[in-house]
Short mmCIF file of C-alpha atoms in Angstrom, two decimals:
data_model
loop_
_atom_site.label_atom_id
_atom_site.label_comp_id
_atom_site.label_asym_id
_atom_site.label_seq_id
_atom_site.Cartn_x
_atom_site.Cartn_y
_atom_site.Cartn_z
CA MET A 1 -142.62 142.63 -16.56
CA ASN A 2 -144.96 141.35 -13.92
CA ARG A 3 -147.44 144.09 -13.12
CA LYS A 4 -149.75 143.76 -10.15
CA THR A 5 -151.80 145.84 -7.75
CA LEU A 6 -151.50 145.64 -3.97
CA VAL A 7 -153.87 147.20 -1.46
CA LEU A 8 -151.81 148.52 1.45
CA PRO A 9 -152.48 150.80 4.37
CA ALA A 10 -150.18 153.54 3.01
CA LEU A 11 -147.18 154.91 1.16
CA VAL A 12 -145.45 157.95 -0.32
CA GLY A 13 -142.44 159.50 -2.01
CA LEU A 14 -140.37 162.50 -1.00
CA LEU A 15 -141.45 165.97 -1.97
CA ALA A 16 -138.81 168.52 -1.59
CA PRO A 17 -140.37 171.91 -0.60
CA VAL A 18 -142.78 174.34 -1.11
CA LEU A 19 -145.09 176.47 -3.14
CA ALA A 20 -147.02 179.32 -1.57
CA ALA A 21 -150.74 179.31 -2.27
CA CYS A 22 -153.17 182.05 -1.39
CA GLY A 23 -156.52 180.79 -0.21
CA THR A 24 -158.83 178.18 -1.66
CA SER A 25 -162.33 177.92 -2.99
CA GLY A 26 -162.84 174.32 -1.96
CA SER A 27 -161.94 171.92 0.81
CA GLY A 28 -160.51 169.31 -1.53
CA SER A 29 -162.39 166.64 0.43
CA ASP A 30 -165.31 166.19 -1.93
CA GLY A 31 -164.42 162.74 -3.25
CA GLY A 32 -163.19 164.12 -6.59
CA ASP A 33 -160.13 163.17 -8.60
CA ALA A 34 -156.93 162.42 -6.72
CA ILE A 35 -154.27 165.09 -6.53
CA VAL A 36 -151.35 163.60 -8.46
CA VAL A 37 -147.79 164.10 -7.23
CA GLY A 38 -144.77 163.19 -9.32
CA THR A 39 -141.49 161.89 -7.90
CA THR A 40 -138.27 160.40 -9.19
CA ASP A 41 -137.89 158.34 -6.01
CA GLN A 42 -137.63 154.62 -6.67
CA PHE A 43 -139.08 152.13 -4.18
CA VAL A 44 -137.66 148.62 -4.53
CA ALA A 45 -138.12 145.46 -2.47
CA ASN A 46 -135.40 142.95 -3.33
CA SER A 47 -132.89 140.60 -1.72
CA ASP A 48 -130.63 143.49 -0.67
CA ALA A 49 -133.49 145.51 0.85
CA PRO A 50 -136.44 143.14 1.30
CA ALA A 51 -138.36 145.27 3.82
CA PRO A 52 -138.16 148.90 2.61
CA PHE A 53 -141.22 150.03 4.62
CA ASP A 54 -140.66 148.18 7.88
CA PRO A 55 -140.09 150.77 10.65
CA ALA A 56 -137.37 148.53 12.09
CA TYR A 57 -135.44 148.83 8.81
CA ALA A 58 -136.45 152.03 6.96
CA TYR A 59 -134.03 154.92 7.44
CA ASP A 60 -134.11 157.24 4.46
CA THR A 61 -136.37 160.18 3.76
CA GLY A 62 -138.37 158.54 0.98
CA ALA A 63 -139.18 155.41 3.00
CA TRP A 64 -139.94 157.41 6.14
CA ASN A 65 -142.36 159.60 4.23
CA VAL A 66 -144.09 156.41 3.11
CA LEU A 67 -144.54 155.45 6.74
CA ARG A 68 -145.69 158.91 7.84
CA GLN A 69 -148.87 158.51 5.78
CA THR A 70 -149.95 155.24 7.37
CA VAL A 71 -148.18 154.59 10.69
CA GLN A 72 -148.91 156.80 13.68
CA THR A 73 -146.36 157.94 16.21
CA LEU A 74 -147.01 159.13 19.75
CA MET A 75 -145.75 162.60 18.84
CA HIS A 76 -145.37 164.58 15.63
CA VAL A 77 -143.71 167.81 14.56
CA PRO A 78 -146.34 170.44 13.62
CA ARG A 79 -146.73 171.40 9.97
CA GLY A 80 -144.74 174.59 10.44
CA GLY A 81 -142.03 172.99 12.57
CA GLY A 82 -141.24 173.58 16.24
CA GLN A 83 -141.50 171.35 19.30
CA PRO A 84 -143.26 167.98 18.91
CA VAL A 85 -146.93 167.77 19.93
CA PRO A 86 -149.10 164.70 20.67
CA GLU A 87 -150.38 162.65 17.69
CA ALA A 88 -151.46 159.13 18.68
CA ALA A 89 -150.97 160.31 22.27
CA SER A 90 -153.29 162.74 24.00
CA ARG A 91 -150.48 163.80 26.32
CA CYS A 92 -146.75 163.13 26.77
CA THR A 93 -144.35 164.73 29.24
CA PHE A 94 -141.14 164.21 31.17
CA THR A 95 -141.97 163.34 34.77
CA ASP A 96 -138.54 164.19 36.19
CA THR A 97 -136.08 167.08 35.99
CA GLU A 98 -133.30 164.94 34.48
CA SER A 99 -135.13 164.05 31.22
CA GLU A 100 -134.91 160.31 31.99
CA SER A 101 -138.58 159.36 32.48
CA TYR A 102 -141.18 160.11 29.79
CA ARG A 103 -144.89 159.30 30.28
CA CYS A 104 -147.47 159.09 27.46
CA THR A 105 -151.24 158.57 27.41
CA LEU A 106 -152.95 157.34 24.22
CA ARG A 107 -155.97 159.00 22.62
CA ASP A 108 -159.37 157.34 22.95
CA GLY A 109 -160.63 155.16 20.10
CA LEU A 110 -157.39 154.50 18.19
CA LYS A 111 -157.70 151.63 15.70
CA PHE A 112 -155.38 149.82 13.30
CA SER A 113 -156.46 149.49 9.67
CA ASP A 114 -157.87 146.02 10.44
CA GLY A 115 -160.19 147.49 13.08
CA LYS A 116 -158.32 146.25 16.13
CA PRO A 117 -157.75 148.76 18.96
CA VAL A 118 -154.34 150.34 19.52
CA THR A 119 -153.06 149.80 23.06
CA ALA A 120 -150.03 150.73 25.12
CA GLU A 121 -148.84 147.14 24.70
CA ASP A 122 -148.74 147.70 20.92
CA VAL A 123 -146.54 150.76 21.45
CA LYS A 124 -144.21 148.79 23.72
CA PHE A 125 -144.10 145.88 21.24
CA SER A 126 -143.34 148.18 18.29
CA ILE A 127 -140.41 149.96 19.89
CA GLU A 128 -138.92 146.86 21.53
CA ARG A 129 -139.20 145.14 18.15
CA VAL A 130 -136.95 147.81 16.57
CA LEU A 131 -134.38 147.34 19.32
CA ASN A 132 -134.53 143.53 19.15
CA ILE A 133 -134.15 143.37 15.37
CA LYS A 134 -131.47 146.08 15.40
CA SER A 135 -131.18 146.37 11.63
CA ASP A 136 -127.84 147.45 10.17
CA ASN A 137 -129.65 150.34 8.48
CA GLY A 138 -129.11 152.41 11.63
CA ALA A 139 -132.64 153.43 12.63
CA ALA A 140 -132.49 151.59 15.96
CA GLY A 141 -129.78 153.98 17.11
CA LEU A 142 -132.41 156.67 17.65
CA LEU A 143 -134.02 154.56 20.38
CA ALA A 144 -130.87 153.01 21.83
CA ASN A 145 -131.01 154.89 25.14
CA ILE A 146 -134.36 153.36 26.14
CA ASP A 147 -133.74 151.20 29.20
CA THR A 148 -137.23 149.84 29.89
CA ILE A 149 -140.82 150.53 28.81
CA GLU A 150 -143.38 150.27 31.61
CA VAL A 151 -147.03 149.72 30.63
CA LYS A 152 -149.39 151.15 33.24
CA ASP A 153 -152.66 150.16 31.55
CA ASP A 154 -154.18 149.96 28.06
CA LYS A 155 -153.61 153.67 27.43
CA GLU A 156 -150.62 154.70 29.54
CA LEU A 157 -146.93 153.83 29.45
CA VAL A 158 -143.63 155.23 30.70
CA PHE A 159 -140.27 155.21 28.93
CA HIS A 160 -137.34 154.89 31.33
CA LEU A 161 -134.14 156.10 29.66
CA SER A 162 -130.64 154.88 30.46
CA THR A 163 -129.25 158.41 30.03
CA PRO A 164 -130.86 161.87 30.04
CA ASP A 165 -132.17 162.87 26.61
CA ALA A 166 -134.01 166.14 26.05
CA THR A 167 -134.44 165.20 22.36
CA PHE A 168 -136.50 162.08 23.17
CA PRO A 169 -139.88 163.66 22.22
CA TYR A 170 -138.45 164.32 18.76
CA LYS A 171 -137.38 160.69 18.46
CA LEU A 172 -140.88 159.51 19.30
CA SER A 173 -142.12 161.61 16.36
CA THR A 174 -140.03 159.65 13.84
CA PRO A 175 -141.27 156.56 11.95
CA VAL A 176 -138.80 154.28 13.74
CA ALA A 177 -141.19 154.74 16.70
CA GLY A 178 -144.22 153.96 14.53
CA ILE A 179 -146.98 151.99 16.25
CA LEU A 180 -147.58 148.53 14.73
CA SER A 181 -150.09 145.77 15.33
CA ARG A 182 -148.77 142.78 17.24
CA ASP A 183 -151.02 140.59 15.09
CA ALA A 184 -149.55 141.85 11.79
CA TYR A 185 -145.80 141.97 12.58
CA ASP A 186 -143.32 139.41 13.87
CA GLY A 187 -141.42 140.72 16.87
CA LYS A 188 -138.14 139.13 15.81
CA LYS A 189 -137.89 139.57 12.04
CA LEU A 190 -138.54 142.14 9.33
CA ARG A 191 -141.73 142.21 7.31
CA GLU A 192 -140.78 141.84 3.65
CA GLY A 193 -142.41 143.66 0.77
CA PHE A 194 -144.34 146.92 0.59
CA GLU A 195 -147.21 146.16 2.94
CA VAL A 196 -147.72 148.40 5.97
CA ASN A 197 -150.33 148.05 8.74
CA GLY A 198 -150.91 151.12 10.86
CA SER A 199 -153.47 153.57 12.20
CA GLY A 200 -152.39 156.62 10.18
CA PRO A 201 -154.38 159.09 8.05
CA TYR A 202 -154.37 157.10 4.78
CA THR A 203 -154.72 153.65 3.30
CA LEU A 204 -152.91 152.78 0.08
CA LYS A 205 -153.58 151.05 -3.21
CA ALA A 206 -150.18 150.39 -4.79
CA GLU A 207 -149.25 149.27 -8.28
CA THR A 208 -145.98 147.42 -8.83
CA GLU A 209 -143.82 146.22 -11.69
CA GLY A 210 -141.71 143.30 -10.56
CA ASP A 211 -139.94 144.42 -7.40
CA LYS A 212 -140.68 148.16 -7.91
CA LEU A 213 -143.54 150.31 -6.72
CA VAL A 214 -144.57 152.54 -9.65
CA SER A 215 -147.79 154.21 -8.47
CA ALA A 216 -149.64 154.66 -5.22
CA VAL A 217 -153.07 156.06 -4.38
CA PHE A 218 -153.58 157.25 -0.83
CA THR A 219 -157.17 157.18 0.35
CA LYS A 220 -158.46 158.85 3.50
CA ASN A 221 -158.66 156.41 6.42
CA PRO A 222 -162.19 156.77 7.88
CA ASP A 223 -161.06 155.30 11.22
CA TYR A 224 -158.13 157.68 11.71
CA LYS A 225 -158.05 159.52 15.03
CA GLY A 226 -155.18 161.87 15.68
CA ASP A 227 -153.95 165.44 15.54
CA LEU A 228 -153.85 165.76 11.73
CA LYS A 229 -156.60 167.46 9.68
CA LEU A 230 -157.00 165.98 6.19
CA ARG A 231 -157.87 168.40 3.36
CA ASN A 232 -158.28 165.76 0.66
CA ASP A 233 -159.74 162.31 0.11
CA LYS A 234 -157.09 161.01 -2.30
CA VAL A 235 -153.51 161.72 -3.31
CA GLU A 236 -151.74 159.68 -5.98
CA LEU A 237 -147.96 159.35 -6.17
CA ARG A 238 -146.44 158.49 -9.56
CA SER A 239 -142.83 157.52 -9.99
CA PHE A 240 -140.92 158.85 -13.01
CA PRO A 241 -137.56 157.64 -14.34
CA ASP A 242 -136.05 161.14 -14.42
CA ALA A 243 -136.75 164.80 -13.71
CA ALA A 244 -137.23 165.72 -17.38
CA THR A 245 -140.04 163.19 -17.86
CA MET A 246 -141.64 164.33 -14.62
CA GLY A 247 -141.43 167.97 -15.77
CA ARG A 248 -143.18 167.22 -19.04
CA ALA A 249 -145.97 165.49 -17.10
CA LEU A 250 -146.48 168.64 -15.03
CA GLU A 251 -146.59 170.85 -18.12
CA SER A 252 -149.13 168.59 -19.83
CA GLY A 253 -151.37 168.47 -16.75
CA GLU A 254 -150.83 164.75 -16.21
CA ILE A 255 -149.64 165.52 -12.67
CA ASP A 256 -150.42 168.41 -10.32
CA MET A 257 -147.10 168.76 -8.56
CA MET A 258 -143.45 167.76 -8.85
CA ALA A 259 -140.71 167.99 -6.33
CA ARG A 260 -138.16 165.33 -5.55
CA ALA A 261 -136.00 165.50 -7.40
CA MET A 262 -136.20 168.51 -9.64
CA SER A 263 -133.02 169.22 -11.56
CA PRO A 264 -131.05 172.47 -11.07
CA GLU A 265 -131.83 173.26 -14.71
CA GLN A 266 -135.58 172.92 -14.12
CA ILE A 267 -135.43 175.15 -11.06
CA LYS A 268 -133.43 177.76 -12.96
CA ALA A 269 -135.79 177.68 -15.94
CA LEU A 270 -138.94 178.03 -13.83
CA SER A 271 -137.33 180.83 -11.82
CA GLU A 272 -136.27 182.86 -14.86
CA SER A 273 -139.10 182.01 -17.27
CA PRO A 274 -142.26 181.03 -15.37
CA LYS A 275 -144.78 178.92 -17.25
CA GLU A 276 -148.45 179.85 -17.26
CA GLY A 277 -150.40 177.92 -14.65
CA ILE A 278 -147.26 176.61 -12.88
CA GLU A 279 -145.64 178.16 -9.84
CA LEU A 280 -142.27 177.54 -8.20
CA LYS A 281 -141.43 178.34 -4.60
CA GLU A 282 -138.13 178.21 -2.72
CA MET A 283 -137.81 177.72 1.01
CA PRO A 284 -134.81 177.26 3.31
CA GLY A 285 -133.65 173.67 3.41
CA LEU A 286 -131.96 171.52 6.03
CA GLU A 287 -130.59 168.95 3.56
CA ILE A 288 -126.83 168.44 3.52
CA ARG A 289 -124.51 166.50 1.20
CA TYR A 290 -121.19 164.98 2.21
CA LEU A 291 -118.48 162.49 1.42
CA ALA A 292 -118.05 159.67 3.92
CA PHE A 293 -115.14 157.30 4.48
CA ASN A 294 -114.72 153.68 5.44
CA THR A 295 -111.90 154.45 7.84
CA LYS A 296 -110.76 150.81 7.85
CA ASP A 297 -110.15 150.77 4.11
CA PRO A 298 -106.38 150.94 3.36
CA ALA A 299 -106.90 153.75 0.83
CA VAL A 300 -108.24 156.20 3.44
CA LYS A 301 -107.28 154.60 6.75
CA ASP A 302 -104.64 157.26 7.38
CA LYS A 303 -106.52 160.41 8.29
CA ALA A 304 -103.89 162.47 6.45
CA VAL A 305 -105.52 161.33 3.18
CA ARG A 306 -108.92 162.50 4.40
CA GLN A 307 -107.46 165.75 5.70
CA ALA A 308 -105.71 166.36 2.38
CA MET A 309 -109.02 165.95 0.56
CA ALA A 310 -110.60 168.43 2.98
CA SER A 311 -107.77 170.85 2.17
CA VAL A 312 -108.34 170.96 -1.59
CA VAL A 313 -112.08 170.48 -2.15
CA ASP A 314 -113.61 173.71 -3.40
CA ARG A 315 -117.16 173.66 -2.03
CA GLY A 316 -118.06 177.02 -3.51
CA ARG A 317 -117.19 175.83 -7.00
CA ILE A 318 -119.25 172.64 -6.57
CA ALA A 319 -122.27 174.57 -5.32
CA GLY A 320 -122.02 177.31 -7.94
CA LYS A 321 -121.06 175.25 -10.99
CA VAL A 322 -123.40 172.30 -10.42
CA TYR A 323 -126.30 173.61 -8.36
CA GLY A 324 -126.26 177.37 -8.86
CA ALA A 325 -128.49 179.28 -6.48
CA THR A 326 -129.99 176.08 -5.07
CA ALA A 327 -127.02 175.24 -2.81
CA GLU A 328 -124.36 176.90 -0.67
CA PRO A 329 -121.04 175.65 0.73
CA LEU A 330 -121.09 173.80 4.05
CA TYR A 331 -118.17 173.63 6.48
CA SER A 332 -119.71 171.45 9.19
CA LEU A 333 -122.10 168.53 9.54
CA ILE A 334 -124.52 170.97 11.22
CA PRO A 335 -125.97 173.36 8.62
CA SER A 336 -125.70 177.10 9.10
CA SER A 337 -129.44 177.48 9.72
CA ILE A 338 -129.35 175.19 12.79
CA THR A 339 -128.43 176.59 16.20
CA GLY A 340 -124.99 175.33 17.22
CA HIS A 341 -123.37 175.51 13.76
CA THR A 342 -119.70 176.44 13.51
CA ASN A 343 -117.48 176.59 10.39
CA SER A 344 -115.09 174.00 11.81
CA PHE A 345 -113.71 172.82 8.45
CA PHE A 346 -113.04 176.34 7.22
CA ASN A 347 -111.46 177.25 10.54
CA LYS A 348 -109.08 174.29 10.25
CA TYR A 349 -108.32 174.19 6.52
CA GLY A 350 -109.19 177.63 5.17
CA GLU A 351 -109.43 178.19 1.42
CA PRO A 352 -108.58 175.26 -0.88
CA SER A 353 -104.81 174.76 -0.82
CA ARG A 354 -102.73 172.23 -2.75
CA LYS A 355 -99.69 173.06 -0.64
CA LYS A 356 -101.48 172.26 2.61
CA ALA A 357 -102.66 168.94 1.17
CA ALA A 358 -99.18 168.09 -0.11
CA ASP A 359 -97.66 168.86 3.28
CA LEU A 360 -100.18 166.66 5.07
CA LEU A 361 -99.51 163.71 2.76
CA GLY A 362 -95.77 164.26 2.83
CA ASP A 363 -95.57 164.47 6.61
CA ALA A 364 -97.51 161.21 6.84
CA GLY A 365 -95.20 159.47 4.35
CA ILE A 366 -98.00 158.75 1.89
CA ASP A 367 -97.02 158.16 -1.73
CA THR A 368 -98.79 160.23 -4.35
CA PRO A 369 -100.90 160.20 -6.35
CA VAL A 370 -103.35 158.50 -3.99
CA LYS A 371 -105.66 156.23 -6.02
CA LEU A 372 -109.33 156.47 -5.04
CA THR A 373 -112.77 155.69 -6.42
CA LEU A 374 -115.58 158.01 -5.36
CA HIS A 375 -118.91 156.19 -5.29
CA TYR A 376 -122.30 157.86 -5.67
CA THR A 377 -125.91 156.82 -6.19
CA THR A 378 -127.43 157.56 -9.59
CA ASP A 379 -131.13 157.67 -8.70
CA HIS A 380 -131.61 158.91 -5.14
CA TYR A 381 -130.56 162.56 -4.89
CA GLY A 382 -131.37 163.93 -8.32
CA PRO A 383 -129.64 164.44 -11.66
CA GLY A 384 -127.05 166.87 -10.32
CA THR A 385 -125.19 164.16 -8.41
CA ALA A 386 -123.26 162.80 -11.42
CA LYS A 387 -122.08 166.32 -12.31
CA GLU A 388 -121.11 166.94 -8.69
CA PHE A 389 -118.90 163.86 -8.58
CA ALA A 390 -117.34 164.68 -11.92
CA GLU A 391 -116.42 168.09 -10.47
CA LEU A 392 -114.99 166.47 -7.32
CA ARG A 393 -112.91 164.10 -9.44
CA ASP A 394 -111.57 166.94 -11.56
CA GLN A 395 -110.69 169.07 -8.54
CA LEU A 396 -108.78 166.27 -6.83
CA ASN A 397 -107.00 165.12 -9.99
CA ALA A 398 -105.96 168.68 -10.86
CA THR A 399 -103.71 168.69 -7.77
CA LYS A 400 -101.73 165.66 -9.09
CA LEU A 401 -101.87 164.41 -5.49
CA PHE A 402 -104.81 162.12 -6.26
CA ASP A 403 -105.76 159.72 -9.04
CA VAL A 404 -109.54 159.62 -8.76
CA THR A 405 -112.25 157.82 -10.70
CA VAL A 406 -116.00 157.96 -10.01
CA GLN A 407 -118.56 155.18 -10.06
CA GLY A 408 -122.36 155.57 -10.00
CA THR A 409 -124.72 152.84 -8.76
CA GLU A 410 -128.50 152.70 -8.32
CA TRP A 411 -129.66 153.21 -4.74
CA SER A 412 -131.05 149.70 -4.24
CA LYS A 413 -127.52 148.33 -4.73
CA PHE A 414 -125.51 151.33 -3.53
CA ARG A 415 -126.83 151.45 0.03
CA PRO A 416 -126.32 147.74 0.84
CA ALA A 417 -122.78 147.87 -0.61
CA GLN A 418 -121.98 150.99 1.40
CA LYS A 419 -123.18 149.39 4.64
CA ARG A 420 -121.07 146.29 3.92
CA GLY A 421 -117.98 148.47 3.68
CA ASP A 422 -117.43 147.87 -0.04
CA TYR A 423 -116.64 151.55 -0.70
CA ALA A 424 -113.67 153.48 0.64
CA VAL A 425 -115.22 156.85 -0.24
CA PHE A 426 -118.86 157.49 -1.01
CA GLY A 427 -121.35 160.33 -1.24
CA LEU A 428 -124.60 160.62 0.68
CA GLY A 429 -127.21 163.19 1.58
CA TRP A 430 -128.91 163.77 4.90
CA PHE A 431 -132.37 165.12 5.66
CA PRO A 432 -132.76 165.51 9.42
CA ASP A 433 -134.95 163.16 11.41
CA PHE A 434 -135.76 166.23 13.51
CA PRO A 435 -134.43 169.83 13.48
CA ASP A 436 -131.91 169.64 16.30
CA PRO A 437 -128.09 169.68 16.07
CA ASP A 438 -128.01 166.27 17.77
CA ASN A 439 -129.47 164.75 14.60
CA TYR A 440 -126.56 165.99 12.49
CA ILE A 441 -124.01 164.48 14.89
CA ALA A 442 -125.27 161.28 16.56
CA PRO A 443 -126.30 159.47 13.32
CA PHE A 444 -122.68 159.77 12.16
CA LEU A 445 -120.66 159.42 15.39
CA ASP A 446 -122.73 157.43 17.87
CA ALA A 447 -122.87 153.65 18.19
CA ASP A 448 -125.08 151.80 15.66
CA ASN A 449 -124.89 154.83 13.39
CA PHE A 450 -126.56 155.36 10.00
CA LEU A 451 -123.29 154.92 8.10
CA ASN A 452 -122.41 151.65 9.83
CA SER A 453 -119.06 153.40 10.17
CA PRO A 454 -116.01 151.79 11.81
CA TYR A 455 -114.85 155.24 12.97
CA VAL A 456 -115.03 155.71 16.75
CA SER A 457 -114.39 158.81 18.84
CA THR A 458 -114.75 157.73 22.45
CA VAL A 459 -114.83 161.37 23.58
CA ALA A 460 -117.74 162.04 21.24
CA ARG A 461 -119.70 158.92 22.18
CA ASN A 462 -119.08 158.71 25.88
CA GLU A 463 -118.80 162.38 26.89
CA LEU A 464 -119.91 165.03 24.43
CA ILE A 465 -123.06 163.51 22.90
CA PRO A 466 -124.46 162.56 26.36
CA GLU A 467 -123.53 166.01 27.67
CA SER A 468 -125.39 167.73 24.85
CA ARG A 469 -128.54 165.70 25.47
CA ARG A 470 -128.74 166.70 29.12
CA GLN A 471 -129.54 170.28 28.11
CA ALA A 472 -133.30 170.88 27.96
CA ASP A 473 -132.45 174.39 26.72
CA ARG A 474 -130.86 173.42 23.40
CA THR A 475 -128.94 176.68 23.09
CA ALA A 476 -127.07 175.65 26.26
CA ALA A 477 -125.68 172.64 24.36
CA ALA A 478 -123.51 174.87 22.16
CA VAL A 479 -120.25 174.02 23.94
CA PRO A 480 -120.33 170.23 23.40
CA PHE A 481 -121.60 170.70 19.84
CA ASN A 482 -118.71 173.04 19.04
CA LYS A 483 -116.28 170.41 20.29
CA LEU A 484 -118.02 167.67 18.32
CA GLN A 485 -117.78 169.67 15.09
CA ASP A 486 -114.08 170.27 15.71
CA ILE A 487 -113.52 166.52 16.20
CA VAL A 488 -115.15 165.85 12.83
CA ALA A 489 -112.98 168.49 11.15
CA THR A 490 -109.82 166.98 12.67
CA ASP A 491 -110.50 163.28 12.04
CA VAL A 492 -112.63 163.70 8.87
CA PRO A 493 -114.77 160.55 9.07
CA VAL A 494 -117.09 162.60 6.87
CA LEU A 495 -116.43 165.62 4.66
CA PRO A 496 -119.36 168.11 4.44
CA LEU A 497 -119.83 169.65 0.99
CA TRP A 498 -122.98 171.75 0.72
CA GLN A 499 -126.44 172.44 2.09
CA GLY A 500 -129.46 172.81 -0.15
CA LYS A 501 -132.58 174.84 -0.55
CA GLN A 502 -135.96 173.25 -1.14
CA TYR A 503 -138.22 173.71 -4.16
CA VAL A 504 -141.51 172.42 -5.43
CA ALA A 505 -143.43 173.20 -8.59
CA ALA A 506 -147.19 172.81 -8.79
CA ARG A 507 -150.16 173.83 -10.87
CA SER A 508 -151.82 176.99 -9.66
CA ASP A 509 -155.10 175.32 -8.63
CA ILE A 510 -153.41 173.21 -5.95
CA THR A 511 -153.52 174.77 -2.49
CA GLY A 512 -151.90 173.95 0.83
CA VAL A 513 -148.57 173.24 -0.84
CA GLU A 514 -146.84 175.66 1.50
CA TRP A 515 -147.54 173.18 4.31
CA THR A 516 -146.68 170.00 2.41
CA LEU A 517 -143.19 169.85 3.93
CA ASN A 518 -142.11 171.01 7.35
CA SER A 519 -138.61 172.13 8.28
CA SER A 520 -137.38 168.52 8.48
CA SER A 521 -138.74 167.68 5.00
CA ASP A 522 -141.48 165.52 6.51
CA LEU A 523 -144.04 164.95 3.76
CA GLN A 524 -147.57 165.98 4.81
CA LEU A 525 -149.85 164.97 1.95
CA TRP A 526 -152.96 165.64 4.03
CA GLU A 527 -152.34 169.40 3.58
CA LEU A 528 -152.99 169.38 -0.19
CA ALA A 529 -156.31 170.43 -1.71
CA ARG A 530 -157.72 171.43 -5.07
CA GLY A 531 -159.07 174.97 -5.33
CA THR A 532 -158.28 178.41 -6.76
CA ALA A 533 -155.20 180.38 -5.79
#
């Protein structure tokens, strides 16, 4: 294989949560050895996904966490979660009572990695570039309600929104709103490969094999100016082919931490039989898993088929048999830990029932068994996914109402095929862009959505989603969100399955791990340090 080294401004993989550490004897910023983090995430740049780290294209947790290390945003969510605070900006605020005009002022002295100053024109260019390219990956949908961007001077600009949106500060904290250099990026096309130019906390030296990134070293950016406080000089990310290999590397001391994606078996073993010098910590997670449907495909075009599947799937059995204590059943797109959640699917379908499914199919005149293939990705969500889909297949086939097979595909091929509409039924996971119920609804139901779904609910798009965004007090948006969840349960464009907890395992001399991920699973490598627990 061709093996080469690239020097880039930054990169990362996804860690999944969190180990508590008690104090430290050192700052970790003494120029010593890099803290080494293991991941099973695979980063590929090929013909199907040529620009994995372009903010106009990237829209999965792993790629976004690459961008978070190198590309600044005007706002960011604090390490412990909560409302966004200024990052590249010194101040941002709504200037009206309708949440339609948002003014930001940049910090003094911001520079890109090539030494050029960051200006308000760069911010305008970066965001308009996302909207102009409008990649089919769905990220542009987060910024779709921007009407115009008015530049006041080198440091000040105003976003004029086409509709009120109280969640807009959150959207400016996501990598799709990352600030890019006009000299380094074309305004009309994606930037291919792994290179990223930003003004973030790290630069990157990356090693590749062919079209894959296999190792990355993040080095502190001496010109960084922002809200983040770095506790280390270097963090290395190493990619492993599977969780078992990554686990052995942690035990041997080759790496200091492992997270995404630990297997349920590893989590269980470390919980029940802790290993000396290694600690495991669980924290509440906001990840969800679901089945999604290409509602134009003849196999699932009739919603009675989708409703019948919702009637017989046993979420509790999937969570318990495959994931054990690491997951719990989910009966809505909005997880139970997010304000606004309702058990819409349970309210409509109740406990798994073959009779209810048979009645739905019979009333719709659908011949049984219904032949379906359930598609899943083999290398993106961890080793439990194959077992999960085997359990789904067995549950559906046991009813004799379905004739189901399953098919696994690597992520670099799976995601492009899914967006093209090649799959009638497919499984995906979702880590929120920001911890608000809007981000569990709009990416699935709004125009230019993440799924590239043909499903349309005009009531959801034109009435309920806009209504929910008008509420600055997010608890006041409960009524439209309840209605939106009921629409999903009735039409079943997606079928929620479970929500997960987060875990990370690390060696006991690594500190700051409890802050490495915030509530939205944003990776914050700058929090890690080497010391004594």
